[in-house]
Every structure is written in structure tokens, then in C-alpha cells.
Coordinates of N, CA and C in Angstrom, one line a residue:
M184 N 0.8 -1.2 0.0 CA 0.0 0.0 0.0 C 0.9 1.2 0.0
Q185 N 0.5 2.2 -0.8 CA 1.1 3.5 -0.8 C 0.2 4.5 -0.1
E186 N 0.8 5.2 0.9 CA 0.0 6.2 1.7 C 0.6 7.6 1.5
I187 N -0.2 8.5 1.1 CA 0.3 9.9 0.8 C -0.4 10.9 1.7
I188 N 0.3 11.8 2.3 CA -0.3 12.9 3.1 C 0.0 14.2 2.3
F189 N -1.1 15.0 2.2 CA -1.0 16.4 1.6 C -1.0 17.3 2.8
H190 N -0.1 18.2 2.9 CA -0.1 19.3 3.9 C -0.3 20.6 3.0
G191 N -1.4 21.3 3.4 CA -1.6 22.5 2.6 C -2.4 23.5 3.5
R192 N -2.9 24.6 2.9 CA -3.7 25.6 3.5 C -5.0 25.6 2.8
G193 N -6.1 25.9 3.5 CA -7.4 25.9 2.9 C -7.4 26.8 1.7
G194 N -8.0 26.3 0.6 CA -8.1 27.1 -0.6 C -7.0 26.8 -1.6
Q195 N -6.0 26.0 -1.2 CA -5.0 25.6 -2.2 C -5.3 24.4 -3.0
G196 N -6.3 23.6 -2.6 CA -6.7 22.5 -3.4 C -6.2 21.2 -2.9
A197 N -5.8 21.0 -1.6 CA -5.3 19.8 -1.1 C -6.3 18.7 -1.1
V198 N -7.5 19.0 -0.8 CA -8.6 18.0 -0.8 C -8.9 17.5 -2.2
V199 N -9.0 18.4 -3.1 CA -9.2 18.0 -4.5 C -8.0 17.2 -5.0
A200 N -6.8 17.7 -4.7 CA -5.6 16.9 -5.1 C -5.6 15.5 -4.7
S201 N -6.0 15.3 -3.4 CA -6.1 13.9 -2.9 C -7.1 13.0 -3.7
R202 N -8.2 13.7 -4.1 CA -9.2 12.9 -4.8 C -8.8 12.7 -6.3
V203 N -8.1 13.7 -6.9 CA -7.6 13.5 -8.2 C -6.6 12.4 -8.3
L204 N -5.7 12.4 -7.3 CA -4.6 11.4 -7.2 C -5.3 10.0 -7.1
A205 N -6.3 9.9 -6.3 CA -7.0 8.6 -6.1 C -7.6 8.2 -7.5
A206 N -8.3 9.2 -8.1 CA -8.9 8.9 -9.4 C -7.9 8.4 -10.5
A207 N -6.7 9.0 -10.5 CA -5.7 8.6 -11.4 C -5.2 7.2 -11.1
A208 N -5.0 6.9 -9.9 CA -4.5 5.6 -9.5 C -5.6 4.5 -9.8
F209 N -6.9 4.9 -9.5 CA -8.0 4.0 -9.8 C -8.0 3.7 -11.3
A210 N -7.8 4.7 -12.1 CA -7.8 4.5 -13.6 C -6.7 3.6 -14.0
G211 N -5.6 3.5 -13.2 CA -4.5 2.6 -13.4 C -4.8 1.2 -12.9
G212 N -6.0 0.9 -12.3 CA -6.3 -0.4 -11.8 C -6.1 -0.6 -10.3
A213 N -5.8 0.5 -9.6 CA -5.6 0.3 -8.1 C -6.9 0.5 -7.4
F214 N -6.9 0.0 -6.1 CA -7.9 0.4 -5.2 C -7.5 1.6 -4.4
V215 N -8.4 2.5 -4.1 CA -8.0 3.8 -3.5 C -8.9 4.2 -2.4
Q216 N -8.4 5.2 -1.7 CA -9.2 5.9 -0.7 C -8.6 7.3 -0.6
A217 N -9.5 8.3 -0.5 CA -9.1 9.7 -0.3 C -10.0 10.4 0.6
F218 N -9.4 11.2 1.6 CA -10.3 11.9 2.5 C -9.5 13.0 3.2
P219 N -10.2 14.1 3.6 CA -9.6 15.3 4.2 C -9.6 15.2 5.7
A220 N -8.9 16.1 6.3 CA -8.9 16.4 7.7 C -8.7 17.9 7.9
F221 N -9.7 18.6 8.4 CA -9.6 20.0 8.7 C -10.6 20.4 9.7
G222 N -10.4 21.5 10.3 CA -11.2 22.0 11.4 C -12.3 23.0 10.8
L223 N -12.8 23.8 11.6 CA -13.8 24.8 11.2 C -13.3 25.9 10.3
E224 N -12.1 26.3 10.6 CA -11.4 27.4 9.8 C -10.8 26.7 8.6
R225 N -11.1 27.1 7.4 CA -10.6 26.4 6.3 C -9.7 27.3 5.4
R226 N -10.2 28.5 5.0 CA -9.4 29.3 4.1 C -8.2 29.8 4.8
G227 N -7.0 29.4 4.3 CA -5.7 29.8 4.8 C -5.2 29.0 6.0
A228 N -6.1 28.2 6.7 CA -5.7 27.4 7.8 C -5.1 26.1 7.3
P229 N -4.2 25.5 8.1 CA -3.6 24.3 7.7 C -4.6 23.2 7.5
V230 N -4.4 22.4 6.5 CA -5.3 21.3 6.0 C -4.5 20.1 5.8
L231 N -5.0 19.0 6.1 CA -4.4 17.7 5.7 C -5.4 16.9 4.8
A232 N -4.9 16.2 3.9 CA -5.7 15.3 3.1 C -4.8 14.0 2.9
Y233 N -5.5 12.9 2.8 CA -4.9 11.6 2.7 C -5.3 10.9 1.5
T234 N -4.4 10.1 0.9 CA -4.7 9.2 -0.2 C -4.0 7.9 0.1
R235 N -4.8 6.8 -0.1 CA -4.2 5.5 0.0 C -4.4 4.8 -1.4
I236 N -3.4 4.1 -1.8 CA -3.4 3.4 -3.1 C -2.9 2.0 -2.9
D237 N -3.6 1.0 -3.3 CA -3.2 -0.4 -3.1 C -3.7 -1.3 -4.2
S238 N -3.1 -2.5 -4.3 CA -3.5 -3.5 -5.2 C -4.7 -4.3 -4.7
Q239 N -5.1 -4.1 -3.5 CA -6.2 -4.8 -2.8 C -7.2 -3.8 -2.3
P240 N -8.4 -4.1 -2.0 CA -9.3 -3.2 -1.4 C -8.8 -2.5 -0.1
V241 N -9.0 -1.2 0.0 CA -8.5 -0.5 1.2 C -9.6 -0.5 2.2
S242 N -9.4 -1.0 3.4 CA -10.4 -1.1 4.4 C -10.0 -0.3 5.6
L243 N -8.9 0.4 5.7 CA -8.5 1.3 6.8 C -9.4 2.5 6.7
H244 N -9.8 3.0 7.9 CA -10.6 4.2 8.0 C -10.0 5.1 9.1
I245 N -8.7 5.3 9.0 CA -8.0 6.1 10.0 C -7.1 7.1 9.3
P246 N -6.6 8.1 9.9 CA -5.6 9.0 9.3 C -4.3 8.2 9.0
I247 N -3.5 8.8 8.2 CA -2.2 8.1 7.9 C -1.2 8.7 8.9
Y248 N -0.4 7.8 9.5 CA 0.6 8.2 10.5 C 2.0 7.9 10.0
E249 N 2.1 7.0 9.1 CA 3.4 6.6 8.5 C 3.4 6.6 7.0
P250 N 3.4 7.8 6.4 CA 3.2 7.9 5.0 C 4.4 7.4 4.2
D251 N 4.1 7.0 3.0 CA 5.2 6.7 2.0 C 5.7 7.9 1.4
H252 N 4.8 8.9 1.2 CA 5.2 10.2 0.5 C 4.4 11.3 1.2
V253 N 5.0 12.5 1.1 CA 4.4 13.7 1.6 C 4.4 14.8 0.5
I254 N 3.3 15.5 0.4 CA 3.2 16.6 -0.6 C 2.9 17.8 0.3
V255 N 3.7 18.9 0.1 CA 3.6 20.1 0.9 C 3.2 21.2 -0.1
L256 N 2.0 21.7 0.0 CA 1.5 22.7 -1.0 C 1.9 24.1 -0.6
D257 N 2.4 24.4 0.6 CA 2.8 25.7 1.1 C 4.1 25.5 1.9
A258 N 5.2 26.0 1.3 CA 6.5 25.7 1.9 C 6.6 26.4 3.3
S259 N 5.8 27.4 3.6 CA 5.9 28.0 5.0 C 5.5 26.9 6.0
L260 N 4.8 25.9 5.7 CA 4.4 24.8 6.6 C 5.6 24.1 7.1
L261 N 6.7 24.1 6.4 CA 7.9 23.4 6.8 C 8.4 23.9 8.1
K262 N 8.1 25.2 8.4 CA 8.6 25.8 9.7 C 7.6 25.5 10.8
L263 N 6.4 25.1 10.5 CA 5.3 24.9 11.5 C 5.1 23.5 11.8
V264 N 5.3 22.6 10.8 CA 4.9 21.2 11.0 C 6.1 20.3 10.6
D265 N 6.3 19.2 11.4 CA 7.3 18.2 11.0 C 6.7 17.3 10.0
V266 N 6.8 17.7 8.7 CA 6.2 16.9 7.6 C 6.8 15.6 7.4
T267 N 8.0 15.4 8.0 CA 8.7 14.1 7.9 C 8.3 13.1 9.0
K268 N 7.5 13.5 9.9 CA 7.1 12.6 11.0 C 6.5 11.4 10.5
G269 N 7.1 10.2 10.8 CA 6.6 8.9 10.4 C 6.9 8.6 9.0
L270 N 7.5 9.5 8.2 CA 7.8 9.2 6.8 C 8.7 8.0 6.6
K271 N 8.3 7.1 5.8 CA 9.1 5.9 5.5 C 10.4 6.3 4.8
P272 N 11.5 5.6 5.1 CA 12.8 6.0 4.6 C 12.9 6.2 3.1
H273 N 12.2 5.4 2.3 CA 12.2 5.5 0.9 C 11.3 6.6 0.3
G274 N 10.5 7.2 1.2 CA 9.5 8.2 0.8 C 10.1 9.5 0.2
W275 N 9.3 10.1 -0.6 CA 9.6 11.4 -1.1 C 8.8 12.5 -0.4
V276 N 9.4 13.7 -0.3 CA 8.8 14.9 0.2 C 8.8 15.8 -1.0
L277 N 7.6 16.2 -1.5 CA 7.5 17.1 -2.6 C 7.0 18.4 -2.1
V278 N 7.7 19.5 -2.4 CA 7.3 20.8 -1.8 C 7.1 21.8 -3.0
N279 N 6.0 22.6 -2.8 CA 5.7 23.7 -3.7 C 6.6 24.9 -3.2
T280 N 7.6 25.2 -4.0 CA 8.6 26.2 -3.6 C 9.4 26.7 -4.8
D281 N 10.0 27.9 -4.7 CA 10.9 28.4 -5.7 C 12.3 28.0 -5.4
K282 N 12.5 27.3 -4.3 CA 13.9 26.9 -3.9 C 14.2 25.5 -4.5
E283 N 15.5 25.2 -4.5 CA 16.0 23.9 -4.9 C 15.8 22.9 -3.8
P284 N 15.6 21.6 -4.1 CA 15.4 20.6 -3.0 C 16.4 20.6 -1.9
G285 N 17.7 20.8 -2.2 CA 18.7 20.8 -1.2 C 18.7 22.0 -0.3
A286 N 17.9 23.0 -0.6 CA 17.9 24.3 0.2 C 16.7 24.3 1.1
L287 N 15.9 23.2 1.2 CA 14.7 23.2 2.0 C 15.0 22.8 3.4
P288 N 14.5 23.6 4.4 CA 14.8 23.3 5.8 C 14.2 22.0 6.3
G289 N 15.0 21.3 7.1 CA 14.5 20.1 7.8 C 14.3 18.8 6.9
L290 N 14.8 18.9 5.7 CA 14.6 17.7 4.8 C 15.9 17.0 4.4
A291 N 17.0 17.4 5.0 CA 18.3 16.8 4.7 C 18.2 15.3 4.9
G292 N 18.8 14.5 4.0 CA 18.8 13.1 4.2 C 17.5 12.4 3.7
R293 N 16.6 13.2 3.1 CA 15.4 12.7 2.6 C 15.3 12.8 1.1
N294 N 14.6 11.9 0.4 CA 14.3 12.1 -1.0 C 13.4 13.4 -1.1
T295 N 13.9 14.4 -1.8 CA 13.2 15.6 -1.8 C 13.0 16.1 -3.3
A296 N 11.8 16.6 -3.5 CA 11.5 17.1 -4.9 C 10.9 18.5 -4.6
A297 N 11.1 19.4 -5.6 CA 10.6 20.8 -5.5 C 10.1 21.2 -6.9
V298 N 9.0 22.0 -6.8 CA 8.5 22.6 -8.0 C 7.8 23.9 -7.6
N299 N 7.9 24.9 -8.5 CA 7.2 26.1 -8.2 C 5.8 26.0 -8.7
A300 N 4.9 25.2 -8.1 CA 3.6 25.0 -8.5 C 2.8 26.3 -8.4
S301 N 3.1 27.2 -7.5 CA 2.4 28.5 -7.4 C 2.6 29.3 -8.7
E302 N 3.8 29.4 -9.2 CA 4.1 30.1 -10.4 C 3.4 29.5 -11.6
I303 N 3.5 28.1 -11.7 CA 2.9 27.4 -12.8 C 1.3 27.6 -12.7
A304 N 0.7 27.5 -11.6 CA -0.7 27.7 -11.5 C -1.1 29.1 -11.9
A305 N -0.4 30.1 -11.4 CA -0.7 31.5 -11.7 C -0.5 31.7 -13.2
S306 N 0.5 31.1 -13.8 CA 0.7 31.3 -15.3 C -0.5 30.8 -16.1
H307 N -1.2 29.8 -15.5 CA -2.4 29.3 -16.2 C -3.7 29.8 -15.7
R308 N -3.6 30.9 -14.8 CA -4.7 31.6 -14.2 C -5.6 30.6 -13.4
L309 N -5.0 29.8 -12.6 CA -5.7 28.9 -11.7 C -5.7 29.6 -10.4
G310 N -6.8 30.1 -9.9 CA -6.8 30.9 -8.8 C -6.3 32.3 -9.2
S311 N -5.8 33.0 -8.2 CA -5.3 34.4 -8.5 C -3.7 34.4 -8.3
R312 N -3.1 35.5 -8.7 CA -1.7 35.6 -8.6 C -1.3 35.5 -7.1
T313 N -2.1 36.0 -6.2 CA -1.7 36.0 -4.8 C -2.2 34.8 -4.1
A314 N -3.2 34.1 -4.7 CA -3.7 32.8 -4.1 C -3.9 31.8 -5.1
P315 N -2.8 31.3 -5.7 CA -3.0 30.3 -6.8 C -3.5 28.9 -6.3
I316 N -4.2 28.2 -7.1 CA -4.7 26.9 -6.7 C -3.7 25.9 -7.4
V317 N -2.9 25.3 -6.5 CA -1.7 24.5 -7.0 C -1.9 23.0 -7.1
N318 N -3.1 22.5 -6.9 CA -3.3 21.1 -6.8 C -2.9 20.3 -8.0
T319 N -3.4 20.7 -9.2 CA -3.1 19.9 -10.4 C -1.6 20.0 -10.8
A320 N -1.0 21.2 -10.5 CA 0.4 21.3 -10.8 C 1.3 20.4 -9.9
I321 N 0.9 20.4 -8.6 CA 1.7 19.6 -7.7 C 1.6 18.1 -8.0
L322 N 0.4 17.7 -8.5 CA 0.3 16.3 -8.9 C 1.1 15.9 -10.1
G323 N 1.3 16.8 -11.0 CA 2.2 16.5 -12.2 C 3.6 16.3 -11.7
A324 N 4.0 17.1 -10.8 CA 5.4 16.9 -10.2 C 5.5 15.6 -9.4
F325 N 4.4 15.3 -8.7 CA 4.4 14.0 -7.9 C 4.4 12.8 -8.8
A326 N 3.7 12.8 -9.9 CA 3.8 11.7 -10.9 C 5.2 11.5 -11.4
R327 N 5.9 12.5 -11.7 CA 7.3 12.4 -12.2 C 8.2 11.9 -11.1
A328 N 8.1 12.5 -9.9 CA 9.0 12.2 -8.8 C 8.9 10.7 -8.3
T329 N 7.7 10.2 -8.3 CA 7.4 8.9 -7.7 C 7.2 7.8 -8.7
G330 N 6.6 8.1 -9.8 CA 6.2 7.1 -10.8 C 5.0 6.3 -10.4
I331 N 4.3 6.7 -9.3 CA 3.2 5.9 -8.8 C 2.0 6.0 -9.8
I332 N 1.8 7.1 -10.4 CA 0.8 7.2 -11.4 C 1.4 7.7 -12.7
T333 N 0.7 7.4 -13.8 CA 1.2 7.9 -15.1 C 0.6 9.3 -15.4
L334 N 1.3 10.0 -16.2 CA 0.8 11.3 -16.6 C -0.5 11.2 -17.4
E335 N -0.6 10.2 -18.2 CA -1.8 10.0 -18.9 C -3.0 9.8 -18.0
N336 N -2.9 8.9 -17.0 CA -4.0 8.7 -16.1 C -4.3 9.9 -15.3
L337 N -3.3 10.7 -14.9 CA -3.5 11.9 -14.2 C -4.2 12.9 -15.0
E338 N -3.8 13.1 -16.3 CA -4.5 14.0 -17.1 C -6.0 13.6 -17.3
S339 N -6.3 12.3 -17.5 CA -7.6 11.9 -17.6 C -8.4 12.1 -16.3
A340 N -7.8 11.9 -15.2 CA -8.5 12.2 -13.9 C -8.8 13.6 -13.7
I341 N -7.9 14.5 -14.1 CA -8.1 15.9 -14.0 C -9.3 16.3 -14.9
R342 N -9.3 15.8 -16.1 CA -10.4 16.1 -17.0 C -11.8 15.7 -16.5
S343 N -11.8 14.5 -15.8 CA -13.1 14.0 -15.3 C -13.4 14.6 -14.0
S344 N -12.5 15.1 -13.2 CA -12.7 15.5 -11.8 C -12.7 17.0 -11.6
V345 N -12.0 17.7 -12.4 CA -11.8 19.2 -12.2 C -12.7 19.8 -13.4
H346 N -13.8 20.4 -13.0 CA -14.7 20.9 -14.0 C -14.5 22.4 -14.3
I347 N -13.7 23.1 -13.5 CA -13.3 24.5 -13.8 C -12.0 24.5 -14.5
K348 N -11.9 25.1 -15.7 CA -10.7 25.2 -16.4 C -9.9 23.9 -16.6
P349 N -10.5 22.8 -17.1 CA -9.8 21.6 -17.2 C -8.6 21.6 -18.1
D350 N -8.7 22.4 -19.2 CA -7.5 22.4 -20.1 C -6.3 23.1 -19.4
Q351 N -6.6 24.2 -18.7 CA -5.5 24.9 -18.0 C -5.0 24.0 -16.9
N352 N -5.8 23.3 -16.2 CA -5.3 22.4 -15.2 C -4.4 21.3 -15.7
V353 N -4.8 20.7 -16.9 CA -4.0 19.7 -17.5 C -2.7 20.3 -17.9
A354 N -2.7 21.5 -18.5 CA -1.5 22.2 -18.9 C -0.5 22.5 -17.7
A355 N -1.1 22.9 -16.6 CA -0.3 23.1 -15.4 C 0.3 21.8 -14.9
C356 N -0.4 20.7 -14.9 CA 0.1 19.4 -14.6 C 1.3 19.0 -15.4
R357 N 1.1 19.2 -16.7 CA 2.2 18.9 -17.7 C 3.5 19.7 -17.4
D358 N 3.2 21.0 -17.2 CA 4.4 22.0 -16.9 C 5.1 21.5 -15.7
A359 N 4.4 21.2 -14.6 CA 5.1 20.8 -13.4 C 5.8 19.5 -13.5
F360 N 5.2 18.6 -14.3 CA 5.8 17.3 -14.6 C 7.2 17.5 -15.2
E361 N 7.3 18.5 -16.1 CA 8.6 18.8 -16.7 C 9.5 19.6 -15.8
A362 N 9.0 20.5 -14.9 CA 9.8 21.4 -14.2 C 10.3 20.9 -12.8
V363 N 9.7 19.8 -12.3 CA 10.1 19.4 -11.0 C 11.6 19.0 -10.9
T364 N 12.3 19.4 -9.8 CA 13.7 19.0 -9.6 C 13.7 18.0 -8.4
M365 N 14.6 17.0 -8.5 CA 14.6 16.0 -7.5 C 16.0 15.8 -6.9
L366 N 16.1 15.5 -5.7 CA 17.3 15.2 -5.0 C 17.1 13.9 -4.2
A367 N 17.7 12.8 -4.7 CA 17.5 11.6 -4.0 C 18.5 11.5 -2.8
A368 N 18.1 11.0 -1.7 CA 18.9 10.9 -0.5 C 20.0 9.9 -0.8
A369 N 21.2 10.1 -0.2 CA 22.3 9.2 -0.4 C 22.0 7.9 0.4
K370 N 22.3 6.8 -0.3 CA 22.1 5.5 0.3 C 23.2 5.3 1.4
A371 N 22.7 4.8 2.5 CA 23.7 4.5 3.6 C 24.5 3.2 3.4

């Protein structure tokens, strides 16, 4: 089973991203589960979303505590939350940032990927320049970094799940797939 945690802020699209990721994996023949976790305050407040992908039916109904991968939609969360808590050694941390993977705080020794999903989303007019919706862009980067889902299945899932600006969302996904930079941890 692959378990993925999304760390974001309300309004960035973490919940939709977890559902689109699940839809893409389902299209590839996997069993999936996606669900959010947030409090009463949503816009701008920290939000978690979870996705499970497996070759067998998923029967767990609890939050993810030991993720295989972590996706961070707002790099400022790296200073507030230990996003690597429980992260499996082989896992990737993907961060929406304009920095290189090796320059991200608290991620030394981890498989780290970085993409400026905010800039990509803004260039496709997804959200606003000051509050871009980065979900589909970050998923394109995730597909490339992990290989868990194909770009084709992801594009199909975006077209069937994201009803506002589907062409722009697919374009943002492709751009991030090409733009992501990765830094694999040194093997011990």
C-alpha cells in the first residue's frame, strides 16, 4: 500500500488533489481511498488530506501516520509542521517552492522534490496571482518524482474530476511534470 499525506492551507486544493490522485490511481487499476482532515477554519488554515493506493481493497478508515510520501502545498508549513514525522525511509517529500530541493529546511537526508507550483498555477490563471490553486500542478510533479501514477491517467483524472478550467489544469500538470527537480537521498 502507498500512503500519501498532503499538507496545505485551505483554498490551495489539497482535498481536491487527494481525490484526483486517487482517481488517477483507480484509472490505473488500483484500489484507492481519499479523505480530508480539517477544522472549522478552512481558508488559509492548515489542512491535511490523505490518499491510499493499493492493489487490494482499502479497508482502513483512519488517518495516515506513517506515509510513504508527503506533498507540501505551502513551503511555509515546513517551519510549522514536521512533515517528515513517520515518513518511511524510501519516501519522497514534494514541496511547492521556488527553492531547490537541497535548500529546503528540515529535509536533509530525505528524497526531496521541488516545483514552483504556485508560479505554474498562476501562469495558467488557476486561482489568483496572490492565491494560486496549485493542486493539479503539484500532482504533475508528484507523478514524475514517484512514478506511482502515469501522466496519462493523471490528465484523464483531471479532465473528469476538475470541472473548472480543465484544459488549464492539464497544462499546469504537464508543466510541473517537466519542471520538478529531485534530490535523492544518499544511500547509507
